Amino acid sequence: MTPYACAVDFDAVVAIDVHTHVEVDCHGHNAYDDELVSATRDYFRMTDAAAATVDDLAEHYRARRAAAVVFTIDAATATGHPPNSIADLVAGAARNADVLIPFGSVDPLADGAPDRVAEQLALGVRGFKFHPSVQSFEPNDRRYYPIYEAIAAAGVPALFHTGQTGLGSGMPGGHGIKLRYSDPMLLDDVAADFPGLTIVMAHPAVPWVDAQIAIATHKANVYVDLSGYSPKYFPPQLVRALARPLRTKALFGTDHPYVQFDRWQRDFAALDLDPAIAPLVYKENALRVLGVTR
């Protein structure tokens, strides 16, 4: 396949959503097992037929003059569920390179994970997504440092789920998913040990929001994406932090298809924030994370 080559006109788009999921690959395979998919949709009260394939997602964002970072999660070792194809994801992003930016995903527990980083970089991915709770790993365990070394050497960002997760919520035992792996304090070690690695902490990290704000304020290489929650439900200390310490560190993200662009945008506009913050959150901060120069 031809490697992905970004064709997004960053001057023309009004926003960059740094957190969207491709649920179903071109073979109809879902990223999660059926029980988890059903419970997650119930948790997010998803009653509509939200876009799930890469091409549907692209059309959704193209209609809104926005770009989107797209990814799936490889958690095969922890879950026993085969992952969606990264190659198919990248091929789909290449078909829609005017609006989509693909991130890779490697299973940290699998042998040869750093090699998978190199393979996916060769396909053209522009960053990597990790979900410590679903992938069942502690991010600051040094056995995973070769993965970060490979990502840092490539100069692309690593995005880590932090805090509570809708995946497994309300299920017996949370479907075996352990929240402690997504404590943002584990990423403080990684950020300190890899100062050249750009780290994005995904979601308001409930119940560790104060720690998340402190880390992003303390570490120049750490950012926060605001996905997974409607802004009307943001913790109040996070809203206050957006006004000052996080104004250049916060990124627009929805968690599509679980949270929709239009609702997020409407509820963000209702927050009592300086209007000058919006363009930073919606686009300018993301350009810096993605290494885009204009």
mmCIF file with all atom_site columns, C-alpha atoms in Angstrom, residues 13 44 58 74 81 95 178-179 192 200 218 223 230 272 289:
data_model
loop_
_atom_site.group_PDB
_atom_site.id
_atom_site.type_symbol
_atom_site.label_atom_id
_atom_site.label_alt_id
_atom_site.label_comp_id
_atom_site.label_asym_id
_atom_site.label_entity_id
_atom_site.label_seq_id
_atom_site.pdbx_PDB_ins_code
_atom_site.Cartn_x
_atom_site.Cartn_y
_atom_site.Cartn_z
_atom_site.occupancy
_atom_site.B_iso_or_equiv
_atom_site.pdbx_formal_charge
_atom_site.auth_seq_id
_atom_site.auth_comp_id
_atom_site.auth_asym_id
_atom_site.auth_atom_id
_atom_site.pdbx_PDB_model_num
ATOM 1  C CA . VAL A 1 13  ? -10.096 23.605  8.835  1.00 0.00 ? 13  VAL A CA 1
ATOM 2  C CA . PHE A 1 44  ? -22.924 6.509   26.479 1.00 0.00 ? 44  PHE A CA 1
ATOM 3  C CA . ALA A 1 58  ? -14.302 11.188  7.358  1.00 0.00 ? 58  ALA A CA 1
ATOM 4  C CA . ASP A 1 74  ? -4.549  -3.162  19.963 1.00 0.00 ? 74  ASP A CA 1
ATOM 5  C CA . HIS A 1 81  ? -9.858  -10.173 21.143 1.00 0.00 ? 81  HIS A CA 1
ATOM 6  C CA . ARG A 1 95  ? -8.434  7.709   1.084  1.00 0.00 ? 95  ARG A CA 1
ATOM 7  C CA . LYS A 1 178 ? -8.537  -1.998  35.969 1.00 0.00 ? 178 LYS A CA 1
ATOM 8  C CA . LEU A 1 179 ? -8.697  1.759   36.381 1.00 0.00 ? 179 LEU A CA 1
ATOM 9  C CA . ALA A 1 192 ? 10.279  13.041  33.094 1.00 0.00 ? 192 ALA A CA 1
ATOM 10 C CA . VAL A 1 200 ? -1.192  13.659  25.494 1.00 0.00 ? 200 VAL A CA 1
ATOM 11 C CA . HIS A 1 218 ? 4.771   21.032  35.314 1.00 0.00 ? 218 HIS A CA 1
ATOM 12 C CA . TYR A 1 223 ? -0.852  18.023  27.053 1.00 0.00 ? 223 TYR A CA 1
ATOM 13 C CA . SER A 1 230 ? -19.511 16.920  27.220 1.00 0.00 ? 230 SER A CA 1
ATOM 14 C CA . ASP A 1 272 ? -17.482 30.990  30.936 1.00 0.00 ? 272 ASP A CA 1
ATOM 15 C CA . VAL A 1 289 ? 1.416   18.544  19.257 1.00 0.00 ? 289 VAL A CA 1
#
